[in-house]
Every structure is written in structure tokens, then in C-alpha cells.
Short mmCIF file of C-alpha atoms and ligand atoms in Angstrom, two decimals:
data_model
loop_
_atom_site.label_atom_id
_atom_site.label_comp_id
_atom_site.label_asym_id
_atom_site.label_seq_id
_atom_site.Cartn_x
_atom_site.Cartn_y
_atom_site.Cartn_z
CA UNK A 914 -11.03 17.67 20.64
CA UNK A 915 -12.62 14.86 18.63
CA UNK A 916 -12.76 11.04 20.15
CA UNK A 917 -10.22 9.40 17.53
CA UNK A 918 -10.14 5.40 17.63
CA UNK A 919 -7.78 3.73 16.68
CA UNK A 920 -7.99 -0.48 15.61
CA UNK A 921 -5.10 -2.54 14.18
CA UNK A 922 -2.45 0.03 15.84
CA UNK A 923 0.13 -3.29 16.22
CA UNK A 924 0.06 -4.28 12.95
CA UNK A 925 2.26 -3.59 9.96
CA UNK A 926 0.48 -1.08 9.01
CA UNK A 927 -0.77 -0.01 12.40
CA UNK A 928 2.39 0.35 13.60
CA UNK A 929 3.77 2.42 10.48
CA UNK A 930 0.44 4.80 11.01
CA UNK A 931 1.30 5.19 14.77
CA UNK A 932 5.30 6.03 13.84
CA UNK A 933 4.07 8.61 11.10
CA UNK A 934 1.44 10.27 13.59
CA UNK A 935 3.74 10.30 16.06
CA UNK A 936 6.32 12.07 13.94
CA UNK A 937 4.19 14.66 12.64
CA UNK A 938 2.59 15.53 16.13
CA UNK A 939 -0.98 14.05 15.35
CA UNK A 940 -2.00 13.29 18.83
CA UNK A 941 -2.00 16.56 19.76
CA UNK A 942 -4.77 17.12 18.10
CA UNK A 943 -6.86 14.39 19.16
CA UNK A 944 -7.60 12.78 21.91
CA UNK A 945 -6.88 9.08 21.26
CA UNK A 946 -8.48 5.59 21.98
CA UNK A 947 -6.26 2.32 21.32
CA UNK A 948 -8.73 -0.93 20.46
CA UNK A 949 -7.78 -4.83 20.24
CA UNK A 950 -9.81 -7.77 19.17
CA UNK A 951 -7.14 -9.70 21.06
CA UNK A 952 -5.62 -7.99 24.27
CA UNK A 953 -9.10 -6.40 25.62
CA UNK A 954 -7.96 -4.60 28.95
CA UNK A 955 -4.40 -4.90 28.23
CA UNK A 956 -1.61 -2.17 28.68
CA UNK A 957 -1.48 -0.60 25.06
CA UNK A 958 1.01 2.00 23.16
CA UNK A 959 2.57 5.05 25.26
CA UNK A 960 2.67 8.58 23.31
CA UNK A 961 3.91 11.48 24.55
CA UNK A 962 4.20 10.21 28.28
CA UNK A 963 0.45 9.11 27.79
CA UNK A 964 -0.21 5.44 28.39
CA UNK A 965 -2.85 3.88 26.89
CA UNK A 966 -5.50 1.06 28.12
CA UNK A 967 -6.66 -0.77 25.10
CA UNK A 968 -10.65 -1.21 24.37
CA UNK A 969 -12.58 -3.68 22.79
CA UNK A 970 -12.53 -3.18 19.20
CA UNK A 971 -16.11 -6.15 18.71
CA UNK A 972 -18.04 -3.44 21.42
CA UNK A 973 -20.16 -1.73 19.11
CA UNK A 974 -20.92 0.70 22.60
CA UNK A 975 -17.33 1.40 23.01
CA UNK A 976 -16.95 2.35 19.39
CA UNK A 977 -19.75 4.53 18.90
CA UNK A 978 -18.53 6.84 21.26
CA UNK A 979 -16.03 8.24 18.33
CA UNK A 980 -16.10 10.78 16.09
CA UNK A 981 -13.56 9.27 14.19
CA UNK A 982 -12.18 5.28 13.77
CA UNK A 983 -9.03 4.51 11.61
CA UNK A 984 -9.17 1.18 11.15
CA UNK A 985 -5.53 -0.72 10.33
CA UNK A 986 -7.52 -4.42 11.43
CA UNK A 987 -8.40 -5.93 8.07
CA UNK A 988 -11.19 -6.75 5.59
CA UNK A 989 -12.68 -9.25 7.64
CA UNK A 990 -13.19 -7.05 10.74
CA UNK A 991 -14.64 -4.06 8.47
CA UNK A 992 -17.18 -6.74 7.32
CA UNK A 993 -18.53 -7.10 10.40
CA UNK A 994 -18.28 -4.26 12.23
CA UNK A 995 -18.75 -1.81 9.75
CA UNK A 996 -22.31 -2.43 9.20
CA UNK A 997 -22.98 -3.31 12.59
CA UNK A 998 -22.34 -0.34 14.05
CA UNK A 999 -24.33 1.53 11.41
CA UNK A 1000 -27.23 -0.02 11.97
CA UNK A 1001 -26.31 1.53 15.28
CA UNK A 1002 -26.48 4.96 14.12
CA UNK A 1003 -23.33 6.11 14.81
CA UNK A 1004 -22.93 9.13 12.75
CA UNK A 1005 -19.06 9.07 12.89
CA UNK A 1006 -16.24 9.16 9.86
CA UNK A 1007 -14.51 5.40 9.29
CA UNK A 1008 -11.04 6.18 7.31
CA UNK A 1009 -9.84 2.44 6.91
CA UNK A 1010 -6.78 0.24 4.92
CA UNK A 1011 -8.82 -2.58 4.43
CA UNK A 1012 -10.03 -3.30 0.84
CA UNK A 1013 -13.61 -4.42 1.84
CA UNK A 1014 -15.39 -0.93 1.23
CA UNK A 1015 -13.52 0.43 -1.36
CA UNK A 1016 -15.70 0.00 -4.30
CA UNK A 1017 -19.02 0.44 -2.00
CA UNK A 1018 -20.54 3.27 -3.84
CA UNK A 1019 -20.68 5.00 0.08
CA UNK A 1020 -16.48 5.16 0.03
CA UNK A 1021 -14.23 7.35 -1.47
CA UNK A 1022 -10.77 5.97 -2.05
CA UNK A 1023 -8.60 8.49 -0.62
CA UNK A 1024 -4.89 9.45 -2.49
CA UNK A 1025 -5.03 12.96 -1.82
CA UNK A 1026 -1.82 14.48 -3.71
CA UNK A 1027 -4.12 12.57 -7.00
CA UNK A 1028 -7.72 12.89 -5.76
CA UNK A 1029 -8.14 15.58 -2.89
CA UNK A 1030 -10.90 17.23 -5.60
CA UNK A 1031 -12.48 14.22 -5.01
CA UNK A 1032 -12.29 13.98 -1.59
CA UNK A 1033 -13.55 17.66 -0.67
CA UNK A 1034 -16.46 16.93 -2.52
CA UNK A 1035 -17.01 13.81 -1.01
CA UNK A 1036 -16.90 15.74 2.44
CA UNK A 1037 -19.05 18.19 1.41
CA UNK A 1038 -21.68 15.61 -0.02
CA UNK A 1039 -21.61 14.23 3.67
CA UNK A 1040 -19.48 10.94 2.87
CA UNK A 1041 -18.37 9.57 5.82
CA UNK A 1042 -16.59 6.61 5.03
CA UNK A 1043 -12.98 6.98 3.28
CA UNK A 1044 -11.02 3.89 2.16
CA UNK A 1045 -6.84 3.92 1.30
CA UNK A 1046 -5.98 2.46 -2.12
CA UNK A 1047 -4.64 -0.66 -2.88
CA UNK A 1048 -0.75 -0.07 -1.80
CA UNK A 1049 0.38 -0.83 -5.74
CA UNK A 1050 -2.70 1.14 -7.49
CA UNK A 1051 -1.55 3.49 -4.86
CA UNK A 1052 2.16 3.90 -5.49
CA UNK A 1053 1.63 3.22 -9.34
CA UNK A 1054 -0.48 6.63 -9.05
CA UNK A 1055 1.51 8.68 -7.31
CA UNK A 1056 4.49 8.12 -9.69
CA UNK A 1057 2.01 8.92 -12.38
CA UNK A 1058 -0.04 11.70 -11.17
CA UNK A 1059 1.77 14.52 -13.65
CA UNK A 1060 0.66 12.21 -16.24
CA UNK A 1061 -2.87 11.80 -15.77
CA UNK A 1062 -3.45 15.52 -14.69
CA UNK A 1063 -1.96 15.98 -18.05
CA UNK A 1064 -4.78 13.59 -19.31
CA UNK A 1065 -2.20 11.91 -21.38
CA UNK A 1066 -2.71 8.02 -20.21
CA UNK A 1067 -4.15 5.68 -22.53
CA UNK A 1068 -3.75 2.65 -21.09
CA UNK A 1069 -1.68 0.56 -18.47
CA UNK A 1070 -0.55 -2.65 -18.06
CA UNK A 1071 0.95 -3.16 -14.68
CA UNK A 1072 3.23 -5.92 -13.55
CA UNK A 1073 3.70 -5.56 -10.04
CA UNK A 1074 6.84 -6.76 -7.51
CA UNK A 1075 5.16 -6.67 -4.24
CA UNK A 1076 7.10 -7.24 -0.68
CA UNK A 1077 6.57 -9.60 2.04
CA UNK A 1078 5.22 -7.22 4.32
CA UNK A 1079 2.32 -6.15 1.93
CA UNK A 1080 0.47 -8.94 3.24
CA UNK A 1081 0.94 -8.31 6.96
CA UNK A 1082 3.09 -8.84 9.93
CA UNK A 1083 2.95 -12.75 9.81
CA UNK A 1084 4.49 -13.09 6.44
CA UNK A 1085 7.43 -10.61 6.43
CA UNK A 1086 8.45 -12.80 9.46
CA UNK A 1087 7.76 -15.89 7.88
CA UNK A 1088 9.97 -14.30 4.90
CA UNK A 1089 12.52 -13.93 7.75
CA UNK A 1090 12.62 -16.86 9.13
CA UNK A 1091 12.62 -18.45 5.81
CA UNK A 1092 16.22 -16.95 5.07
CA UNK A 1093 17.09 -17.97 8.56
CA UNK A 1094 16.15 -21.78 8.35
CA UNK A 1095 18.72 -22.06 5.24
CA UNK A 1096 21.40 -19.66 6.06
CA UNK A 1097 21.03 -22.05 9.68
CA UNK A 1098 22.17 -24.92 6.93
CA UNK A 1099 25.15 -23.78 5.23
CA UNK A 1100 28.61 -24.24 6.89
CA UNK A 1101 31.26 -20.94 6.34
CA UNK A 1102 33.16 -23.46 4.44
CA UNK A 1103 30.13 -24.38 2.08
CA UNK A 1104 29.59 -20.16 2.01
CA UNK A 1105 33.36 -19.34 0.88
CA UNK A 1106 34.63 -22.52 -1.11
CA UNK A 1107 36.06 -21.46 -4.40
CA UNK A 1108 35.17 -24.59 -6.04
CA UNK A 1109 32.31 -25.22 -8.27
CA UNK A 1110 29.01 -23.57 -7.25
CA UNK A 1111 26.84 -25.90 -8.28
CA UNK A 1112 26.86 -27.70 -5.22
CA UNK A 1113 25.75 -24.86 -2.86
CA UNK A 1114 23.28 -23.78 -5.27
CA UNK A 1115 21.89 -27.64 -5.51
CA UNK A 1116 22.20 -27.59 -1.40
CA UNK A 1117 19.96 -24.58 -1.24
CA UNK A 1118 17.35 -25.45 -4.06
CA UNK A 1119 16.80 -29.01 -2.11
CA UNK A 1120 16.46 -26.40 1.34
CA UNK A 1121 14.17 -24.35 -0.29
CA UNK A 1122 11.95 -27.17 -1.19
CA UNK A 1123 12.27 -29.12 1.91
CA UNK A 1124 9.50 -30.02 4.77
CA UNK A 1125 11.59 -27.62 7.18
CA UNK A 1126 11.23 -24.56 5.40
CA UNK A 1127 8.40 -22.01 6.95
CA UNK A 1128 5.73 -21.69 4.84
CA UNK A 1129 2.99 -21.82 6.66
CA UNK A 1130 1.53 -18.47 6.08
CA UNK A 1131 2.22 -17.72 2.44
CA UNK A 1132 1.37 -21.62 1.40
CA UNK A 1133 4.42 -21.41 -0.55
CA UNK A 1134 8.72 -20.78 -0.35
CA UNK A 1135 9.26 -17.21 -1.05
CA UNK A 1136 12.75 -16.81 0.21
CA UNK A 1137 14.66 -17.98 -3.89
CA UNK A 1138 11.65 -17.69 -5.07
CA UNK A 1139 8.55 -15.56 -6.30
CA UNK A 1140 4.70 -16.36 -5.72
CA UNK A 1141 2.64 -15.60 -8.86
CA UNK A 1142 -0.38 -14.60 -7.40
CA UNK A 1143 -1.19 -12.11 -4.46
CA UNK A 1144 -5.18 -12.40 -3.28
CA UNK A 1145 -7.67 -15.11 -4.49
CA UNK A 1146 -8.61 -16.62 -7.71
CA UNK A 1147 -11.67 -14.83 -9.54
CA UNK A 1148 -12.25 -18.16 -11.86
CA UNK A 1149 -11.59 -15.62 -14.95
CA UNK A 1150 -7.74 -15.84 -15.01
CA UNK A 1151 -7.53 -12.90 -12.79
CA UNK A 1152 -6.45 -12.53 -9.07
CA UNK A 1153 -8.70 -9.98 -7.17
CA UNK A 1154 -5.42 -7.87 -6.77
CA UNK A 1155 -4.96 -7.63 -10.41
CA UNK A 1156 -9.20 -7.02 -10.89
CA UNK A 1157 -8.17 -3.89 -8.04
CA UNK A 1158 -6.05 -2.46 -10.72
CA UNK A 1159 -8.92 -0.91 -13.08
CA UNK A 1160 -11.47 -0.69 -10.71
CA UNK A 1161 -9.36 1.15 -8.08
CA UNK A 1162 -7.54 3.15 -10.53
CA UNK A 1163 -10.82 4.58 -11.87
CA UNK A 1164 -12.78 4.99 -9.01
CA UNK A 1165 -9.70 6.77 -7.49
CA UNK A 1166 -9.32 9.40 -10.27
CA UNK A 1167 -13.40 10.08 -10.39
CA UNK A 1168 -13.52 8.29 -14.02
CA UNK A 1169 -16.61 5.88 -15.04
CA UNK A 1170 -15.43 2.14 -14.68
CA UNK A 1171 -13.19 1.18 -17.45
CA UNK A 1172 -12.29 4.67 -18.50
CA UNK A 1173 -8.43 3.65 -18.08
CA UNK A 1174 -8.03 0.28 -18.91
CA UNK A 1175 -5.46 -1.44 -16.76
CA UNK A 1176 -4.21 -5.18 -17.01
CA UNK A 1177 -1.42 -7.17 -15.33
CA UNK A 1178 0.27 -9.66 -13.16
CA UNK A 1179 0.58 -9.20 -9.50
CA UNK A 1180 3.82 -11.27 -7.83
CA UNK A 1181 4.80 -11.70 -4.63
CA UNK A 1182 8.75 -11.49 -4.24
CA UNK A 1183 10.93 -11.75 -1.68
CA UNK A 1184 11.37 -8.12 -0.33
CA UNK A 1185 11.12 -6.87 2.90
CA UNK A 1186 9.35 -3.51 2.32
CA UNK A 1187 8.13 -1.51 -1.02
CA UNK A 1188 6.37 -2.60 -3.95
CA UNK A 1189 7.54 -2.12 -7.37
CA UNK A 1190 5.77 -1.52 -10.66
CA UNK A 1191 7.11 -2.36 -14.08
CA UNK A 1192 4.42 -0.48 -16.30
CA UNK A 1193 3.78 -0.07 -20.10
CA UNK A 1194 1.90 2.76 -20.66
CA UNK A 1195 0.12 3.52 -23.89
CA UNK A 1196 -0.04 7.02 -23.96
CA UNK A 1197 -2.27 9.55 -25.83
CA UNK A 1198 1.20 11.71 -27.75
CA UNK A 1199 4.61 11.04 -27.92
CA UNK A 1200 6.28 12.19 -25.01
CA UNK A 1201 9.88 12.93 -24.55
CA UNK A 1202 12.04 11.76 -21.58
CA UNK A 1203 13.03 15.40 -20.61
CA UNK A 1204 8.76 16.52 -20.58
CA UNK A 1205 8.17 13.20 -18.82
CA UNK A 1206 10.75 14.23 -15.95
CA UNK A 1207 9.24 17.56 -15.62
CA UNK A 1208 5.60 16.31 -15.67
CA UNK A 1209 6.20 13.88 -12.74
CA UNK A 1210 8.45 16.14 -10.70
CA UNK A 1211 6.06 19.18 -11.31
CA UNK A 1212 2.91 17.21 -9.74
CA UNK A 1213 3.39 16.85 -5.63
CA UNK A 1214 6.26 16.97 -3.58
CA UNK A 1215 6.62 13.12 -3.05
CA UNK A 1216 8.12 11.77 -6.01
CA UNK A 1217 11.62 11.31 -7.50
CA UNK A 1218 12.25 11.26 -11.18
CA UNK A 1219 15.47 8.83 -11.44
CA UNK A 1220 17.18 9.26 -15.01
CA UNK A 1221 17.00 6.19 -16.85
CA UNK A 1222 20.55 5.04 -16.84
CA UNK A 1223 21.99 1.78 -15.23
CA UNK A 1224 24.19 4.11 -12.18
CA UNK A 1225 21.07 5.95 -11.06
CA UNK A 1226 18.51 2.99 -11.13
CA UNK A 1227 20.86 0.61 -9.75
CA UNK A 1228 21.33 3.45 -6.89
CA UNK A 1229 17.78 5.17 -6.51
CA UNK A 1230 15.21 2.92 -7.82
CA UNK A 1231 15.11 0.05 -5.27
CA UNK A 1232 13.42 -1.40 -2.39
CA UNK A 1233 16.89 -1.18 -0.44
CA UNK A 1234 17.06 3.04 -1.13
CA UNK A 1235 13.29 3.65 -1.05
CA UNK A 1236 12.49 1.56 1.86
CA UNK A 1237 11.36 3.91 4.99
CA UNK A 1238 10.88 7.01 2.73
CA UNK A 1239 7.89 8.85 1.70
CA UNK A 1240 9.42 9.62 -1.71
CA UNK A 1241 8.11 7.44 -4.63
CA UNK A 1242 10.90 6.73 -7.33
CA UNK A 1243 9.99 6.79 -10.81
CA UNK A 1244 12.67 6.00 -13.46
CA UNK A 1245 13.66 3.46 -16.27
CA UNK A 1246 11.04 5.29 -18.44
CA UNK A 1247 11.74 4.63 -22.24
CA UNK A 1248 9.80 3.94 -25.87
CA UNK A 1249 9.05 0.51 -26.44
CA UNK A 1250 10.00 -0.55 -30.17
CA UNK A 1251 6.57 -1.83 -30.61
CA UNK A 1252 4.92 -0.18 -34.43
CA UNK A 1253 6.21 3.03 -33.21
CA UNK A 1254 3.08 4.02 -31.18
CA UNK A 1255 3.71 5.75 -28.25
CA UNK A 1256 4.12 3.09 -25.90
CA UNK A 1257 6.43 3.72 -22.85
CA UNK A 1258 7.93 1.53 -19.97
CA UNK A 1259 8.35 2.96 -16.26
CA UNK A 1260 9.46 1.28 -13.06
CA UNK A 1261 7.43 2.81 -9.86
CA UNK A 1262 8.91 1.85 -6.57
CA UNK A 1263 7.82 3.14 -3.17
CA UNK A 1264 7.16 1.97 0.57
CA UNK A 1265 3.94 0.35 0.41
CA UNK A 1266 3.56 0.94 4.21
CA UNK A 1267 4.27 4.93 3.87
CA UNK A 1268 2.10 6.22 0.75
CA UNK A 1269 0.54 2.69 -0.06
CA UNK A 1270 -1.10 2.71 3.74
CA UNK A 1271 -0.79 4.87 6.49
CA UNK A 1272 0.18 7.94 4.95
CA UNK A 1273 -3.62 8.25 2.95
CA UNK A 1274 -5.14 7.17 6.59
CA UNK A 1275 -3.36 9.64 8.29
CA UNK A 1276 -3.78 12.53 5.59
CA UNK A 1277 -6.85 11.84 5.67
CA UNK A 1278 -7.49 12.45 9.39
CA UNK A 1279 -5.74 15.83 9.48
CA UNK A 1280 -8.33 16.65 6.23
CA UNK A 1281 -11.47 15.89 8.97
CA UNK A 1282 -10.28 17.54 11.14
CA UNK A 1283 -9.79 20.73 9.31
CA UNK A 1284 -13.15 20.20 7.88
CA UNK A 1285 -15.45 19.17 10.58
P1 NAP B 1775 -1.33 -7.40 9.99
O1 NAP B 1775 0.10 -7.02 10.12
O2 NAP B 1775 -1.65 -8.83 9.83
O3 NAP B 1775 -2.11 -6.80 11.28
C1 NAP B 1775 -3.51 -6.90 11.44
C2 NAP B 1775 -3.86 -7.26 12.89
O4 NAP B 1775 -3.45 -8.59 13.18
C3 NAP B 1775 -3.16 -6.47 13.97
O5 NAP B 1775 -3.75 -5.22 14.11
C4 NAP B 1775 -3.37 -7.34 15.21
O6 NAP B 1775 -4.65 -7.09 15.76
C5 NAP B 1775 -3.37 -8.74 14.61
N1 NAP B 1775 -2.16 -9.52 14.90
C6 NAP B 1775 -2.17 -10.81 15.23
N2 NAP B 1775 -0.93 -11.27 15.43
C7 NAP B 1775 -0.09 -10.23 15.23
C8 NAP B 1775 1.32 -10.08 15.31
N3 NAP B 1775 2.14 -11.10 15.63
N4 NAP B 1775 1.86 -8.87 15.04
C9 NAP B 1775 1.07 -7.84 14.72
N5 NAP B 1775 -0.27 -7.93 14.63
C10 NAP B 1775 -0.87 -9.12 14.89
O7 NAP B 1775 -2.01 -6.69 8.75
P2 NAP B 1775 -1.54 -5.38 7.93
O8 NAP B 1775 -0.54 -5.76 6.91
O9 NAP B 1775 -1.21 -4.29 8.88
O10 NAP B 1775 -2.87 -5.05 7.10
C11 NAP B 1775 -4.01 -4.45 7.70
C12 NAP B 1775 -4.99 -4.06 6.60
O11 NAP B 1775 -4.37 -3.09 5.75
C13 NAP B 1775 -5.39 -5.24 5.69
O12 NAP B 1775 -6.73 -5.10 5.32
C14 NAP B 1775 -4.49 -5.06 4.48
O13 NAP B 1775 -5.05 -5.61 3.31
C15 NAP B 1775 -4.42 -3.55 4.40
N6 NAP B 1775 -3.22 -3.05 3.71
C16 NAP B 1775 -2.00 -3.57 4.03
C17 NAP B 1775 -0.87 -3.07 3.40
C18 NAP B 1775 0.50 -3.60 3.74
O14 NAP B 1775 1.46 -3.19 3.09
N7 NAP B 1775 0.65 -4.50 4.70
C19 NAP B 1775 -0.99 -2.05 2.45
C20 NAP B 1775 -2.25 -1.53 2.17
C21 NAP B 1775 -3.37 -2.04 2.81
P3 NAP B 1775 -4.94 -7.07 17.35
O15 NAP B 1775 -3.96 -6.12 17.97
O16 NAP B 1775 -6.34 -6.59 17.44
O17 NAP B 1775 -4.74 -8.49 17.80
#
């Protein structure tokens, strides 16, 4: 059986990676090796009865021992492991969530029900390192994919809605506590009065500004609020998660950079889990709802087409129904009144931890291992 290891297993979307492989029998298949950069020597996860003792993830000895390493650590661990152990000459496959590699002209970006082409070849050209998409490139795509099989996108401008726990384990409990610290402020009486609202909602506003509230790890209140901008500032207007739109989007569907344009605003808002996607899409010919249903639904098993009416989005097009599931939801798709070109908005929403993480890595693993 091939030496597996696994680094970042505790974190968000460790910890969604080690639920899905657990769920769909993965360890049996492997035989597994739990790392920490924090809690060297430490008890680790048990699976299947097996307990695990965790290694050190910054031993380049320890890691070159594996055939395979999913990495769930972060950019700044790839950076300097990555090419350390390289220069080792380990010969092993790196399938990893972090962004650093993903335009390194060694990686394919892996989104198989949109790219496996891509990634078979990539195997067969003896690529060995295999990066997961940005989570909102990722679940933008998937939504999409009948669509650009079809050929039929133009363009895309993409104004995202991305959770709390997109940006780690940290945050999505700083989001918590956030809601915490001012719920701990309001009386029942303040909650239920039937009097004016004004003063709770002035009451709240002054919490949510306030030295007490947690906001140490975002920089900013998120809880009544949004953040405009998700990753840092490329001097040109741009955050780097709005630059990952075209780049990603290209590199993921084999095109030459720039082939789809793709433009946007990324925003942090206050949800738990999934990201959403409000996108206009210029497209190539007009296309009617009824073909754009069967187009999306006809292209892999894990998206939903949600009729664009308010019952149906209001019911299946959320964060709160999505959340946990590894169907994508794709809906409020409609012509824009704009010179009558053929210029369409969409909503994409899906769990950035399922097919926006762990379910690429995962895939991914399973595809080595049938292959190698
Ligand atoms: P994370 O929750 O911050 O976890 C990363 C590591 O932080 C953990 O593996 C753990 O490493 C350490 N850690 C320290 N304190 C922790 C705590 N209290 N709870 C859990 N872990 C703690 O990061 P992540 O969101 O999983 O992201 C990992 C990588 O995936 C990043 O490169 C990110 O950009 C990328 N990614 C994230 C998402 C997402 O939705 N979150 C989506 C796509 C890609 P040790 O056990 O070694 O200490």
C-alpha cells in the first residue's frame, strides 16, 4: 500500500478532508501518516480503531519516506517545505490546498468533474505536484461546467460572498465569538420590546464598533457587517483573490492566460460555511432558461439547477441549505436588460470546504492511486 502523509489534518479544511475520507473508506487503501508543525510526538486522530502518533511535518527525513503528502497546512508551509524537500529528491506526488503552487508551471490545478482531461495528461507527462482551486474559482466552475464544455462563455464577472471559515479555523471562531460578545449585551427585554427599534439597532451598531468586540484575526467586525477585501492588496486595485479569478480559471480549464476574461469583487460576509457567487456572464448565443437548466444538470452529478423564482431560491440557494453538502446550487439565472446582448446573471453557492477543498484533494488521491 502506498505511504500517504497527511499535514494540516486539524484544520478546517483538514478536518473536512479527514470526515470525507473517512466516509468514503479512503484509509483502507492507504496506509496513513498524521504530521504537525505544532504537537510533534503527540497522540493524533483515531480511524477505524487505528490510533495515530503524529510526526514532524519541518523533518524533511520523515517526509520523504512518502509516496504521497496531502498537504491541508497553508501557503506558507508549502513555501518552505516544498522546495526543500525537492532538493531532497524525493520523487513523491504533493496534492495540496494551499494557493502557493498553483500557477507554478510544475502544478496542475485539479477540479476533476471540469478538468480530469487535464489531469490524466498531467499524470501521464509525469507531473507530480497537483494543487486544489481557489474554493470560489472552484465552486463558480462547477456550477458552470455544462457551460464551458458547451464553449459558450464569453466572459465573467464574479462578485463573490465568501464565509468565515474560508479563511481558516481562527476566523469562523472569531465570527462566533463575535455574535457571542453582543448577543452577551442585550437584555430579553431589549430583544422583545415592541417599542421603537431604533434603539436596539443604535445599541448594537455602537457594540459592533466597540474596543470589546473580537477582531483580532480578521482586523475588522464581520458579525453586521461585510469585509471588502479577502487576501492582500496587489497596488493595481485588485486583491490577489480577485487576480486568482482569471488566472485560476484559465489555467484550470487548459486555456492560454486571459482566454476567459474574468473580473470582480471578492467580500468577506458573515457566514459560517459556503461561498456564494453572483456572476454576469457574457455569453457567446442567447441561451434560454430551460437549455441553461439542462446544460448544467447534464454535466456531473454534483450540481443542482434551482428555478429562478423567489420560493425555490429562498429555499435551495443558500448557505443555510447547501452547507455540509457536496451539491453545488445554481439558480437565479436570468437576461440582464443591458443592449440586448446576451448577458446573463447566476448565483453559485456551494460548501467551500466540500468541492472548494477537500473534495479535489481527496479525488485526487483515489486518481494516484488508480494510476500509479
Ligand atoms: P486553518 O484552519 O487555519 O488550519 C491550518 C493549520 O493551522 C492547522 O492544520 C493547524 O496545524 C494549525 N492550527 C493552529 N491553531 C489551530 C486551531 N485552533 N484549530 C485548527 N488548526 C489550528 O486553515 P484552513 O482554512 O484549513 O486552510 C488551509 C489551507 O487551505 C490554506 O492554504 C487555505 O488558503 C487553503 N484553503 C482553505 C479553504 C477554506 O475554505 N478554509 C478553501 C480552499 C483552500 P498544526 O496541527 O500543524 O498545528
Amino acid at each position: 500500500m502506498k505511504q500517504v502523509g497527511i499535514i494540516g489534518w486539524r484544520g478546517m479544511v483538514g478536518s473536512v478532508l479527514l470526515q470525507r475520507m473517512v466516509q468514503e473508506n479512503d484509509f483502507h487503501n492507504i496506509t496513513a501518516h498524521f504530521y504537525s508543525t505544532s504537537s510533534v510526538g503527540a497522540p493524533g486522530p483515531v480511524i477505524d480503531g487505528v490510533s495515530y502518533t503524529l510526526k514532524d511535518a519541518y523533518s524533511i527525513n520523515a517526509l520523504a519516506d512518502m509516496d504521497i503528502i496531502i498537504t491541508c497546512q497553508g501557503g506558507d508551509y508549502t513555501k518552505s517545505i516544498y522546495p526543500e524537500l525537492i532538493a531532497h529528491g524525493w520523487k513523491g506526488y504533493w496534492i495540496d490546498a494551499a494557493s502557493a503552487l498553483r500557477m507554478d508551471e510544475r502544478a496542475c490545478i485539479i477540479l476533476d468533474p471540469v478538468n480530469r482531461e487535464n489531469i490524466d495528461r498531467a499524470i501521464t507527462n509525469g507531473i507530480k505536484l497537483f494543487v486544489g482551486g481557489n474554493c470560489s474559482i472552484t465552486l463558480s466552475l462547477m456550477g458552470l461546467a455544462g457551460l464551458i464544455k458547451a464553449d459558450l462563455i464569453e466572459w465573467m464577472s464574479v462578485m463573490t460572498y465568501q464565509s468565515a471559515s474560508g479563511a481558516g479555523a481562527k476566523y469562523v471562531r472569531e465570527l462566533i465569538a463575535q455574535s457571542a460578545y453582543i448577543s452577551h449585551h442585550l437584555s430579553a427585554d431589549e430583544l422583545t420590546s415592541s417599542g421603537s427599534v431604533l434603539p436596539l439597532v443604535n445599541k448594537v451598531s455602537e457594540l459592533i464598533n466597540s474596543s470589546g468586540m473580537p477582531v483580532q484575526s480578521f482586523g475588522a467586525p464581520l458579525m453586521g457587517s461585510i469585509i471588502p477585501w479577502i487576501d492582500t492588496d496587489l497596488g493595481d486595485g485588485n486583491s490577489r483573490e480577485e487576480w486568482k479569478g482569471e488566472a485560476e480559471t484559465n489555467k484550470i480549464l487548459g486555456l492560454a492566460p486571459g482566454t476567459i476574461p474574468v473580473n470582480g469583487l471578492c467580500i468577506r460576509v458573515g457566514v459560517i460555511r459556503c461561498h456564494s457567487a453572483a456572476i454576469t456572464l457574457k455569453l457567446k448565443r442567447e441561451v434560454s432558461e430551460t437549455e441553461f437548466a439542462q446544460l448544467v444538470v447534464d454535466s456531473h452529478p454534483w450540481v443542482n439547477y434551482v428555478p429562478n423564482n423567489k420560493e425555490e431560491s429562498i429555499s435551495r440557494l443558500t448557505p443555510a441549505h447547501i452547507s455540509g453538502s457536496l451539491q453545488v446550487g445554481i439558480g437565479r439565472y436570468k437576461k440582464m436588460a443591458l443592449n440586448n446582448e446576451p448577458i446573463y446573471s447566476v448565483l453559485t453557492v456551494g460548501d467551500q470546504l466540500l468541492w472548494g477543498a477537500a473534495e479535489p484533494l481527496r479525488r485526487m488521491l483515489n486518481i494516484l492511486l488508480n494510476r500509479i
